Coordinates of C-alpha atoms in Angstrom, one line a residue:
M35 CA -0.4 -24.7 -18.0
G36 CA 2.9 -25.1 -20.2
K37 CA 5.2 -27.5 -20.0
K38 CA 8.4 -24.8 -19.8
F39 CA 7.0 -23.4 -16.5
F40 CA 6.9 -27.1 -15.0
H41 CA 10.4 -27.4 -16.5
K42 CA 11.7 -23.9 -14.8
L43 CA 9.5 -24.8 -11.3
S44 CA 11.2 -28.1 -11.3
L45 CA 14.7 -26.5 -12.0
S46 CA 14.4 -23.7 -9.4
L47 CA 13.2 -26.4 -6.8
I48 CA 16.1 -28.7 -7.6
L49 CA 18.9 -25.7 -7.6
G50 CA 17.4 -24.5 -3.9
L51 CA 17.5 -28.1 -2.7
I52 CA 21.0 -28.8 -3.9
A53 CA 22.2 -25.7 -1.9
S54 CA 20.1 -26.7 1.2
P55 CA 22.8 -28.6 3.3
G56 CA 23.9 -27.2 6.4
L57 CA 25.6 -24.4 5.4
C58 CA 24.8 -21.7 8.1
V59 CA 25.0 -21.5 11.7
E60 CA 21.9 -20.2 13.6
N61 CA 22.4 -16.2 14.3
S62 CA 22.2 -15.8 18.0
Q63 CA 21.0 -12.2 18.1
E64 CA 17.4 -11.7 17.9
V65 CA 16.2 -9.3 15.6
P66 CA 12.7 -7.9 17.1
E67 CA 11.0 -6.6 13.8
V68 CA 9.7 -8.4 11.5
V69 CA 8.3 -8.5 8.0
I70 CA 5.8 -10.7 6.5
S71 CA 5.1 -9.3 2.6
A72 CA 8.6 -9.7 1.3
D73 CA 8.6 -13.5 0.8
R74 CA 4.8 -14.1 2.1
I75 CA 6.6 -15.4 5.0
E76 CA 7.6 -14.0 8.7
E77 CA 11.3 -12.8 8.3
P78 CA 13.4 -10.5 10.2
V79 CA 13.5 -7.0 8.2
K80 CA 17.5 -7.5 7.9
E81 CA 17.5 -11.0 6.2
S82 CA 15.2 -9.5 3.3
T83 CA 17.0 -9.7 0.1
T84 CA 14.3 -6.9 -1.0
K85 CA 14.1 -3.4 0.1
V86 CA 11.3 -3.1 2.8
T87 CA 10.0 0.3 4.8
V88 CA 8.0 -0.8 7.9
I89 CA 5.7 1.8 9.7
T90 CA 5.2 0.1 13.2
K91 CA 2.1 1.2 15.4
E92 CA 4.1 3.4 17.7
D93 CA 5.4 5.5 14.6
L94 CA 1.2 6.3 13.6
E95 CA 0.7 7.0 17.5
K96 CA 3.8 9.5 17.9
K97 CA 2.6 11.6 14.9
N98 CA -1.2 10.8 15.5
F99 CA -2.1 10.2 11.7
T100 CA -5.8 9.9 11.2
F101 CA -5.9 8.4 7.7
V102 CA -3.3 6.1 5.7
S103 CA -3.0 8.6 3.1
E104 CA -1.2 11.1 5.5
V105 CA 1.3 8.4 6.3
L106 CA 1.8 7.2 2.8
R107 CA 2.1 11.0 1.7
S108 CA 5.3 11.7 4.0
L109 CA 7.2 8.9 2.3
P110 CA 9.6 9.8 0.1
Q111 CA 9.1 6.8 -2.5
I112 CA 5.2 7.4 -2.9
Y113 CA 3.3 10.0 -4.3
I114 CA -0.4 10.7 -3.5
T115 CA -2.9 12.1 -6.3
A116 CA -5.6 13.1 -4.2
Y117 CA -8.5 14.9 -5.3
G118 CA -9.4 17.1 -2.3
G119 CA -9.4 16.8 1.3
P120 CA -10.5 14.2 3.4
G121 CA -12.9 11.2 2.0
Q122 CA -11.9 12.2 -1.9
T123 CA -10.7 9.7 -3.9
A124 CA -6.9 9.1 -3.3
G125 CA -4.3 7.0 -4.8
A126 CA -0.4 6.1 -3.9
I127 CA 1.8 5.8 -7.0
L128 CA 4.9 4.1 -5.7
G129 CA 8.1 5.6 -7.4
R130 CA 8.6 2.4 -9.6
G131 CA 5.0 2.6 -10.6
T132 CA 3.8 4.7 -13.4
K133 CA 0.3 5.2 -11.8
S134 CA -1.7 4.1 -8.6
A135 CA -2.8 1.1 -10.3
H136 CA 0.4 -0.5 -10.2
T137 CA 0.4 -0.8 -6.7
L138 CA -0.9 -3.7 -5.1
V139 CA -2.7 -3.1 -1.9
L140 CA -3.6 -5.9 0.9
I141 CA -5.1 -5.7 4.2
D142 CA -3.9 -8.6 6.5
G143 CA -2.4 -10.4 3.1
F144 CA -6.0 -9.8 1.3
K145 CA -6.1 -8.1 -2.0
V146 CA -8.4 -5.0 -1.9
N147 CA -7.8 -3.6 -5.3
D148 CA -10.9 -2.5 -7.0
P149 CA -11.1 -4.4 -10.2
S150 CA -12.8 -1.7 -11.5
S151 CA -10.6 0.9 -11.8
G152 CA -7.5 -1.3 -10.8
M153 CA -6.4 1.0 -7.9
F154 CA -7.2 1.3 -4.0
D155 CA -9.0 4.4 -2.8
F156 CA -7.2 5.5 0.6
G157 CA -9.2 8.6 1.0
S158 CA -11.0 7.3 3.8
L159 CA -8.8 4.5 5.4
S160 CA -8.0 4.8 9.0
V161 CA -5.2 4.0 11.0
D162 CA -6.9 3.3 14.2
D163 CA -6.9 -0.6 13.8
I164 CA -3.2 -0.8 12.2
E165 CA -0.6 -2.7 13.8
R166 CA 2.1 -1.7 11.0
I167 CA 2.1 -1.1 7.6
E168 CA 4.8 -2.9 5.2
I169 CA 6.0 -1.1 1.7
I170 CA 7.9 -3.4 -0.6
E171 CA 9.4 -1.7 -3.7
G172 CA 9.9 -3.0 -7.3
P173 CA 8.4 -5.6 -9.5
Q174 CA 6.6 -8.3 -7.4
S175 CA 4.4 -10.4 -9.3
T176 CA 6.1 -13.6 -8.5
L177 CA 4.7 -13.7 -5.2
Y178 CA 1.6 -11.8 -5.5
G179 CA 0.4 -11.9 -9.5
S180 CA -1.3 -9.1 -11.2
E181 CA -1.0 -5.3 -9.8
A182 CA 2.1 -5.9 -7.9
V183 CA 3.7 -3.9 -10.6
G184 CA 5.4 -0.9 -8.9
G185 CA 5.1 -2.7 -5.5
V186 CA 3.1 -3.6 -2.5
I187 CA 1.6 -1.8 0.5
N188 CA 0.3 -4.5 3.1
I189 CA -1.5 -3.0 6.1
I190 CA -1.5 -5.4 8.9
T191 CA -4.2 -5.0 11.5
K192 CA -3.8 -5.3 15.4
K193 CA -4.9 -8.5 17.4
G194 CA -5.9 -8.4 21.0
K195 CA -2.8 -8.6 23.4
G196 CA -2.9 -8.8 27.2
K197 CA -5.7 -8.6 29.6
P198 CA -8.9 -7.3 28.3
K199 CA -8.8 -3.5 28.0
V200 CA -10.8 -0.2 26.5
G201 CA -9.4 2.1 24.5
L202 CA -10.8 5.6 23.8
L203 CA -9.9 8.2 21.6
V204 CA -11.4 11.8 21.0
E205 CA -10.0 14.4 18.8
G206 CA -11.0 17.7 16.9
G207 CA -10.0 20.6 15.1
S208 CA -10.1 22.8 12.1
Y209 CA -13.0 22.4 9.4
G210 CA -15.3 21.4 11.8
T211 CA -13.8 18.0 12.3
Y212 CA -14.2 15.9 14.9
K213 CA -13.2 12.2 15.6
T214 CA -14.4 9.6 18.1
S215 CA -12.9 5.9 18.3
L216 CA -13.4 2.8 20.5
E217 CA -11.7 0.0 20.9
L218 CA -11.9 -3.3 22.9
S219 CA -9.2 -5.8 22.9
G220 CA -7.4 -8.6 24.8
E221 CA -6.5 -12.2 25.0
A222 CA -7.7 -15.1 27.2
K223 CA -6.1 -19.1 27.1
F224 CA -7.6 -19.8 23.8
I225 CA -8.9 -16.8 22.2
D226 CA -7.8 -13.1 21.4
F227 CA -10.0 -10.2 20.2
R228 CA -9.8 -6.9 19.0
L229 CA -13.4 -4.6 18.0
N230 CA -12.8 -0.8 16.8
V231 CA -15.5 1.3 15.9
L232 CA -14.5 5.1 14.5
R233 CA -16.9 7.9 13.9
Y234 CA -15.2 10.7 11.7
Y235 CA -16.8 14.1 10.4
T236 CA -15.5 17.5 8.5
E237 CA -17.0 20.2 7.0
G238 CA -14.2 20.3 4.9
F239 CA -13.2 22.7 1.8
S240 CA -14.1 22.8 -1.8
A241 CA -12.6 19.9 -3.4
T242 CA -11.5 21.9 -6.5
N243 CA -10.0 25.5 -6.6
K244 CA -12.6 26.5 -9.1
E245 CA -15.4 26.5 -6.3
D246 CA -15.4 28.1 -2.9
E247 CA -18.3 25.7 -1.1
K248 CA -17.4 23.4 1.4
D249 CA -17.5 19.5 0.5
G250 CA -18.0 17.6 3.8
F251 CA -17.1 14.2 4.6
K252 CA -18.9 11.7 7.3
N253 CA -17.4 8.2 7.8
T254 CA -18.1 5.1 9.9
F255 CA -15.6 2.5 10.1
F256 CA -15.8 -0.8 11.9
S257 CA -13.0 -3.5 12.1
S258 CA -12.3 -7.0 14.1
K259 CA -10.0 -9.6 14.3
I260 CA -10.7 -12.7 16.6
G261 CA -8.1 -15.4 16.8
L262 CA -9.0 -19.0 18.4
Y263 CA -6.2 -21.4 19.5
L264 CA -7.9 -24.7 18.0
H265 CA -4.9 -26.3 19.2
P266 CA -1.2 -25.5 20.3
K267 CA 0.0 -25.7 16.6
A268 CA -3.4 -24.5 15.0
R269 CA -4.7 -21.4 14.9
L270 CA -7.9 -19.8 13.4
E271 CA -8.2 -16.2 12.5
L272 CA -11.3 -14.3 11.5
L273 CA -11.1 -10.8 10.1
G274 CA -14.0 -8.2 9.0
N275 CA -14.2 -4.5 8.7
Y276 CA -17.1 -2.2 7.0
N277 CA -16.6 1.3 5.7
Y278 CA -19.5 3.5 5.2
G279 CA -18.9 7.3 4.0
R280 CA -20.7 10.2 2.6
V281 CA -18.7 12.4 0.5
E282 CA -19.2 15.8 -1.3
Y283 CA -17.4 16.7 -4.2
D284 CA -17.2 18.5 -7.5
G285 CA -18.5 16.9 -10.6
F286 CA -17.4 17.8 -13.9
A287 CA -20.3 20.5 -14.3
D288 CA -21.5 19.9 -10.5
K289 CA -20.4 21.4 -7.8
E290 CA -22.9 19.6 -5.9
A291 CA -21.9 16.0 -6.6
L292 CA -22.4 13.3 -3.8
K293 CA -21.1 9.9 -3.7
K294 CA -22.0 7.3 -0.9
Y295 CA -20.0 3.9 -0.5
H296 CA -20.4 0.8 1.6
N297 CA -17.3 -1.3 1.5
Y298 CA -16.7 -4.4 3.7
L299 CA -14.0 -7.3 3.5
I300 CA -14.3 -10.7 5.7
G301 CA -11.7 -13.0 5.8
T302 CA -10.3 -16.0 7.5
K303 CA -7.2 -17.9 7.7
L304 CA -6.1 -21.1 9.5
A305 CA -2.6 -21.4 10.2
L306 CA -1.4 -25.2 10.9
S307 CA 2.0 -25.9 12.0
L308 CA 1.8 -29.7 12.8
L309 CA 5.8 -30.2 11.8
D310 CA 8.2 -28.2 13.5
N311 CA 9.7 -27.3 10.3
Y312 CA 6.7 -27.4 8.2
K313 CA 3.7 -24.8 8.0
Q314 CA 0.4 -24.2 6.3
I315 CA -1.7 -21.5 5.9
F316 CA -5.2 -21.5 4.2
S317 CA -6.7 -18.2 3.6
L318 CA -10.3 -17.3 2.1
Y319 CA -11.7 -13.7 1.4
K320 CA -14.6 -11.5 0.3
N321 CA -13.8 -8.0 -0.7
N322 CA -17.0 -5.9 -1.6
Y323 CA -17.6 -2.4 -2.8
Q324 CA -20.6 -0.4 -3.4
R325 CA -20.5 3.0 -4.1
K326 CA -23.3 5.6 -5.7
D327 CA -22.4 8.8 -7.3
Y328 CA -25.3 11.5 -7.7
T329 CA -24.4 14.3 -10.3
P330 CA -27.7 15.9 -11.4
K331 CA -26.0 18.9 -13.5
D332 CA -23.5 16.5 -15.2
W333 CA -23.8 14.3 -18.0
F334 CA -24.3 11.1 -16.1
I335 CA -26.6 12.0 -13.3
Y336 CA -26.6 8.7 -11.5
T337 CA -23.8 6.3 -11.5
R338 CA -23.7 2.8 -9.5
Y339 CA -20.4 0.4 -9.1
L340 CA -20.6 -3.1 -7.5
P341 CA -17.0 -4.2 -7.6
S342 CA -16.2 -7.2 -5.9
T343 CA -13.3 -9.6 -5.1
E344 CA -13.1 -12.9 -3.7
G345 CA -10.1 -15.6 -3.6
F346 CA -8.3 -18.8 -1.8
S347 CA -4.6 -19.0 -1.1
W348 CA -2.9 -21.9 0.0
E349 CA 0.5 -21.3 1.5
N350 CA 3.6 -23.8 2.5
L351 CA 6.6 -23.0 4.4
L352 CA 9.3 -25.6 4.8
N353 CA 12.5 -24.9 6.8
L354 CA 15.5 -27.2 6.3
N355 CA 18.7 -27.2 8.6
K356 CA 17.6 -23.3 9.2
A357 CA 19.8 -22.7 5.9
Y358 CA 17.0 -23.0 3.3
S359 CA 13.2 -22.2 3.3
L360 CA 10.6 -22.8 0.4
V361 CA 7.6 -20.9 0.4
F362 CA 5.2 -22.6 -2.2
G363 CA 1.5 -22.1 -3.1
L364 CA -1.7 -21.6 -4.7
D365 CA -3.9 -18.5 -5.3
F366 CA -7.3 -18.2 -6.9
K367 CA -9.1 -15.1 -7.3
R368 CA -12.5 -14.3 -9.0
E369 CA -13.3 -10.7 -9.8
K370 CA -16.7 -9.2 -10.7
V371 CA -18.0 -5.7 -11.6
E372 CA -21.6 -4.4 -12.4
M373 CA -21.8 -1.0 -13.7
Y374 CA -25.1 1.2 -14.1
S375 CA -25.0 4.7 -15.3
E376 CA -28.1 6.9 -16.2
G377 CA -26.9 10.1 -18.4
S378 CA -28.5 12.7 -20.0
F379 CA -28.5 11.3 -23.4
S380 CA -27.9 7.4 -22.7
N381 CA -27.5 5.2 -20.2
D382 CA -24.6 2.7 -19.8
F383 CA -24.5 -0.8 -18.4
Y384 CA -22.2 -3.6 -17.9
D385 CA -22.0 -7.1 -15.7
K386 CA -18.8 -9.0 -16.3
K387 CA -16.5 -11.3 -14.2
R388 CA -13.5 -12.9 -14.5
E389 CA -11.1 -15.8 -12.7
H390 CA -7.6 -16.5 -12.0
V391 CA -5.4 -19.3 -10.6
G392 CA -1.5 -18.8 -9.7
V393 CA 0.8 -21.2 -8.5
F394 CA 4.2 -19.8 -6.9
L395 CA 7.6 -20.7 -5.4
N396 CA 10.4 -18.9 -3.5
N397 CA 13.7 -20.3 -2.5
K398 CA 16.0 -18.8 0.3
V399 CA 19.3 -19.9 1.1
S400 CA 21.3 -18.9 3.8
L401 CA 25.2 -19.4 3.3
L402 CA 28.7 -18.1 5.1
N403 CA 27.4 -17.8 8.3
D404 CA 24.3 -16.2 7.3
T405 CA 26.5 -13.2 5.8
L406 CA 25.1 -14.5 2.3
I407 CA 21.4 -14.9 1.7
L408 CA 20.2 -16.0 -1.8
N409 CA 16.7 -15.8 -2.9
A410 CA 15.0 -17.1 -6.3
G411 CA 11.2 -17.1 -7.1
L412 CA 9.0 -18.4 -9.9
R413 CA 5.4 -18.0 -10.6
H414 CA 2.8 -18.8 -13.2
D415 CA -0.7 -17.3 -13.5
D416 CA -3.4 -18.4 -15.8
Y417 CA -6.3 -15.6 -16.7
K418 CA -8.9 -17.5 -19.0
S419 CA -9.2 -14.1 -20.6
F420 CA -5.6 -13.5 -21.5
G421 CA -4.1 -16.8 -21.4
E422 CA -0.8 -17.3 -19.3
K423 CA 2.0 -15.1 -17.8
T424 CA 4.8 -16.4 -16.1
T425 CA 7.3 -14.2 -13.8
Y426 CA 10.1 -14.7 -11.5
R427 CA 12.4 -12.7 -9.4
I428 CA 16.3 -13.3 -7.8
G429 CA 17.9 -11.1 -4.9
F430 CA 20.6 -11.6 -2.6
R431 CA 22.0 -10.1 0.8
Y432 CA 25.4 -9.9 1.4
L433 CA 27.1 -8.8 5.1
I434 CA 30.6 -7.4 4.3
L435 CA 32.0 -8.2 7.7
K436 CA 35.3 -6.5 7.6
V437 CA 33.1 -3.0 7.1
N438 CA 30.1 -3.8 8.2
L439 CA 28.4 -3.0 5.0
V440 CA 25.5 -4.5 3.8
L441 CA 24.7 -5.2 -0.1
R442 CA 21.4 -5.9 -1.6
G443 CA 20.1 -6.6 -4.9
N444 CA 17.4 -7.6 -7.0
Y445 CA 16.0 -8.4 -10.3
G446 CA 12.3 -9.1 -11.3
T447 CA 9.5 -9.2 -13.8
A448 CA 5.7 -8.3 -13.2
F449 CA 2.2 -7.8 -15.2
R450 CA -1.0 -6.1 -14.7
V451 CA -4.2 -7.0 -16.6
P452 CA -6.5 -4.8 -17.8
T453 CA -9.2 -3.3 -15.5
F454 CA -12.9 -4.1 -16.0
D455 CA -13.5 -0.4 -17.2
D456 CA -10.5 -0.6 -19.9
L457 CA -12.1 -3.9 -21.4
F458 CA -16.1 -3.2 -20.7
Y459 CA -17.1 0.4 -20.1
P460 CA -19.8 1.2 -22.8
G461 CA -18.5 3.5 -25.7
Y462 CA -14.9 3.8 -24.0
N463 CA -13.6 0.5 -24.0
N464 CA -11.3 -1.7 -25.9
S465 CA -11.8 -5.4 -25.7
N466 CA -8.4 -6.5 -27.5
L467 CA -6.2 -5.2 -24.6
K468 CA -3.0 -6.8 -23.5
P469 CA -1.5 -7.1 -20.0
E470 CA 1.1 -4.6 -19.1
E471 CA 4.4 -5.9 -18.6
S472 CA 7.5 -4.9 -16.6
K473 CA 11.1 -5.7 -15.3
G474 CA 13.2 -4.1 -13.4
W475 CA 16.5 -4.5 -11.1
D476 CA 17.9 -2.3 -7.9
L477 CA 21.0 -1.9 -5.7
Y478 CA 21.2 -0.7 -2.1
L479 CA 24.1 -0.4 0.1
E480 CA 23.6 0.3 4.1
K481 CA 26.4 0.8 6.8
D482 CA 26.0 1.0 10.3
L483 CA 28.3 3.5 12.5
L484 CA 28.8 5.0 15.8
Q485 CA 27.9 1.6 17.3
E486 CA 24.5 1.6 15.3
R487 CA 23.9 5.3 16.3
L488 CA 24.3 6.3 13.1
V489 CA 22.5 4.1 10.2
L490 CA 23.3 5.6 6.1
G491 CA 22.1 3.7 3.0
A492 CA 22.1 4.4 -0.8
G493 CA 20.8 2.8 -3.7
M494 CA 19.8 2.9 -7.5
F495 CA 17.0 1.3 -9.1
Y496 CA 15.7 0.8 -12.9
Q497 CA 12.2 -0.5 -14.3
K498 CA 11.1 -0.7 -17.7
Y499 CA 7.6 -1.0 -19.2
K500 CA 5.8 -1.9 -22.3
D501 CA 2.2 -2.2 -23.3
L502 CA 1.2 0.3 -21.0
I503 CA -2.2 1.3 -21.1
Q504 CA -3.2 4.7 -22.0
F505 CA -6.4 6.5 -23.0
N506 CA -5.9 7.6 -26.2
L507 CA -8.1 11.3 -26.4
E508 CA -8.4 10.9 -30.4
T509 CA -10.3 7.6 -30.2
W510 CA -11.5 8.1 -26.7
K511 CA -10.7 4.6 -25.7
P512 CA -7.7 3.1 -23.9
Q513 CA -5.0 1.4 -26.0
N514 CA -1.5 -0.4 -25.2
V515 CA 0.5 2.1 -26.8
G516 CA 3.2 2.6 -23.9
K517 CA 6.3 2.1 -23.2
A518 CA 8.0 3.7 -20.3
V519 CA 11.6 3.8 -18.0
I520 CA 11.4 4.9 -14.3
K521 CA 15.0 4.8 -13.2
G522 CA 16.6 6.9 -9.9
A523 CA 18.3 6.8 -6.6
E524 CA 17.7 7.0 -2.8
A525 CA 19.3 7.9 0.3
N526 CA 18.7 7.7 3.8
L527 CA 20.1 8.2 7.2
S528 CA 19.0 7.5 10.9
F529 CA 21.4 9.3 13.8
K530 CA 20.6 9.4 17.3
L531 CA 21.9 12.3 17.9
T532 CA 21.4 12.3 22.0
Q533 CA 19.5 9.9 24.5
N534 CA 16.3 12.1 23.7
L535 CA 17.3 13.3 20.2
R536 CA 16.7 11.6 16.9
L537 CA 17.1 12.8 13.2
K538 CA 15.9 10.4 10.3
A539 CA 16.1 12.0 6.6
N540 CA 15.2 10.2 3.3
Y541 CA 15.7 11.6 -0.3
T542 CA 14.6 9.9 -3.9
Y543 CA 15.5 11.2 -7.1
L544 CA 13.1 10.1 -10.1
D545 CA 13.7 10.1 -13.8
S546 CA 10.6 8.7 -15.5
E547 CA 10.2 9.2 -19.3
D548 CA 7.4 8.2 -21.6
R549 CA 9.5 6.4 -24.4
D550 CA 6.6 6.7 -27.2
K551 CA 6.1 10.5 -26.6
H552 CA 9.7 11.3 -25.3
K553 CA 7.8 13.4 -22.3
Y554 CA 8.1 12.9 -18.7
L555 CA 5.7 10.8 -17.1
T556 CA 2.8 12.7 -15.1
Y557 CA 2.7 13.1 -11.5
K558 CA 6.1 11.6 -10.7
P559 CA 8.1 14.3 -8.7
F560 CA 11.7 14.6 -9.6
H561 CA 12.9 15.4 -6.2
K562 CA 11.4 14.3 -3.0
V563 CA 12.9 15.0 0.5
R564 CA 11.5 13.7 4.1
A565 CA 13.3 14.5 7.5
T566 CA 11.6 13.9 11.0
L567 CA 13.2 15.3 14.3
E568 CA 12.0 13.5 17.5
Y569 CA 12.7 15.1 20.8
S570 CA 11.3 13.0 23.7
L571 CA 11.9 13.3 27.5
K572 CA 9.8 11.2 30.7
K573 CA 6.7 12.1 29.5
L574 CA 6.9 14.8 26.7
A575 CA 7.7 14.0 22.9
F576 CA 8.0 16.5 20.1
L577 CA 8.0 15.9 16.5
A578 CA 8.6 18.3 13.5
D579 CA 8.5 16.6 10.2
Y580 CA 9.4 18.2 6.9
T581 CA 8.3 17.1 3.4
Y582 CA 9.7 18.5 0.3
T583 CA 7.9 17.4 -3.0
G584 CA 9.9 18.8 -6.5
K585 CA 8.2 19.6 -9.6
R586 CA 5.6 17.3 -11.3
F587 CA 3.9 17.2 -14.7
A588 CA 0.0 17.0 -14.9
N589 CA -0.5 15.8 -18.3
V590 CA 1.0 13.5 -21.0
D591 CA 2.1 16.5 -23.2
N592 CA 4.1 18.0 -20.2
S593 CA 2.3 21.7 -20.9
K594 CA 1.1 21.7 -17.2
R595 CA 3.5 21.8 -14.7
L596 CA 2.7 21.8 -10.8
K597 CA 5.2 23.8 -8.8
P598 CA 7.1 22.4 -6.0
Y599 CA 6.2 22.6 -2.1
S600 CA 7.5 22.0 1.3
L601 CA 4.9 20.8 4.0
V602 CA 5.9 21.1 7.7
N603 CA 3.7 19.1 10.5
L604 CA 4.0 19.3 13.9
S605 CA 3.2 16.6 16.6
A606 CA 3.4 17.0 20.7
N607 CA 2.5 14.3 23.1
Y608 CA 2.1 14.6 27.1
Y609 CA 1.9 11.3 28.6
V610 CA -0.2 11.9 31.7
S611 CA 0.1 8.6 32.8
P612 CA 0.8 4.9 30.8
N613 CA -2.9 4.9 30.2
L614 CA -3.7 8.6 29.4
K615 CA -2.3 10.8 26.4
I616 CA -2.8 14.2 25.6
Y617 CA -2.0 15.4 22.3
F618 CA -1.9 18.7 19.7
K619 CA -0.9 18.5 16.1
I620 CA -0.5 21.4 13.4
D621 CA -0.5 20.3 9.7
N622 CA 1.0 22.4 6.9
L623 CA 2.6 25.1 9.7
L624 CA 3.9 27.2 7.0
N625 CA 0.4 27.7 5.3
A626 CA 1.8 26.4 1.8
N627 CA -0.8 26.5 -1.0
Y628 CA 0.1 23.5 -3.1
E629 CA -1.7 21.1 -5.8
E630 CA -1.1 17.0 -5.6
T631 CA -3.6 16.8 -7.9
K632 CA -4.1 19.8 -10.9
E633 CA -6.9 21.5 -9.7
Y634 CA -7.7 20.3 -6.6
N635 CA -7.2 21.7 -3.2
N636 CA -5.5 20.8 -0.2
P637 CA -5.9 21.9 3.8
D638 CA -4.1 25.2 4.8
R639 CA -2.7 25.2 8.2
S640 CA -4.9 23.3 10.4
F641 CA -5.1 22.7 14.3
Y642 CA -5.9 19.5 16.0
I643 CA -6.0 18.2 19.8
G644 CA -6.9 14.8 20.9
I645 CA -6.9 12.5 24.0
R646 CA -6.1 8.9 24.1
L647 CA -7.0 6.8 26.9
S648 CA -6.9 3.1 27.9
Y649 CA -8.4 1.2 30.5

């Protein structure tokens, strides 16, 4: 690692330590909602300099979501590219990213992006074992390295709490769909545990609008988390999940294409707090995918992918005088992909691996009685195949007490290394590709009114890319030819109209341009609006969710345009007792006919009813 990096590292640390003497009075108001992803430490959401969206377990249960893709689809800063219904491939494009491979996805802090494609497939990820979802927007490579170009989605799973209990969920509805989920959880003196198993089936509908046969989906999912207190200041946590799916889909020339996959993630974390102001976390994980595609009538009859990622992290948190915190550590990651494809004319194969080491630090300083928070970070990554990359970020949060106005601002840099398919896929690869690079800034205002019954927020952002990797249809190979700029604005409000009635609304405007071709980027809606109205009584709760997605372009020359559409989803919950809930939901109430991805179908109006029981 270069001398310049260590000079920057030392300077960042010294500046942070100089600013650290007791300049802050401890805030007596406790903020219950915390976030982990913004700075790789647990901190109150209101103290983060970065824009953070948190979806809680209560939010998921109120709206009775089934898959994480449904949750993300409803958010104004995310666009889902789904190739059909449940189980079909679905990527998530954050507003700051140009493609789904620019979104880093974590499960309990472990990286789960597929190294062969660079993206994470949300098509079959269930919400049943999720405690909360944290979404961090903007370039985040300083803390997370490659892939965190447009932002980070961190999915945090539940851990056992309270007396041992059993939870059961049964749901059925349109398209011959049924779902059953069983959960076992609890805690004792030195141990907590949570086990969850899910079975999902749907007859489905045709993935593409060129066919009319049903493309079904079967899914079995198992997840567990066990925590052990080895000592009052030492906790060991074990995580494991396994996901099996069988998906029918429509291939290039084969409407009876079939995909089977087996995915598993295992990880462990050891948290040591041997000193009051110093904490260490050691993490070890392996994420493994196995998927097989059968398309007898296509060019490629059989394709097998075996991508895997394993890694280790060492994180350190140091607090001084409650005014200064320093996070520093090391990440190691090894990726491997084995691909075999049997075609009508030839067979393709590659088996490659690569390693990466990154070191990082992040300073956070509270000044002026907690009204001003400064944040600065630096990271150095060493990829043997691509050399070294240094990224940084700075941010602030300032509370203007006289007008009770919060101002947040950030600037950061990011990068993403080419995927294995970009580099090695036989006949369609380019081994000379360089990493994509990005830099961007954002500025946000937030104000509480009417004794916090009304919260208003607004902001703007700008992000610039260079060396974007794009597939060249003339050479049939990926190339570093892209330059792009994404700029936009956001606004949000939360209004507690009465004790029982609440309105939430968000709006995002995007202006995304491919600077090389002077065209708009694909699948980036100009406008997206989301509004939720929630009404609750003693045992009843009703929710109406509205999402508007504006026009998008489906190809690089902007000759194919997707029409705007509106979705209305309704959900009703009846709490028979604290341990028994009956719910009913209607998706796509207005029966909108729309496309998220060109020539691929989405569900019509559909109805579902379910029971959730805990004992």
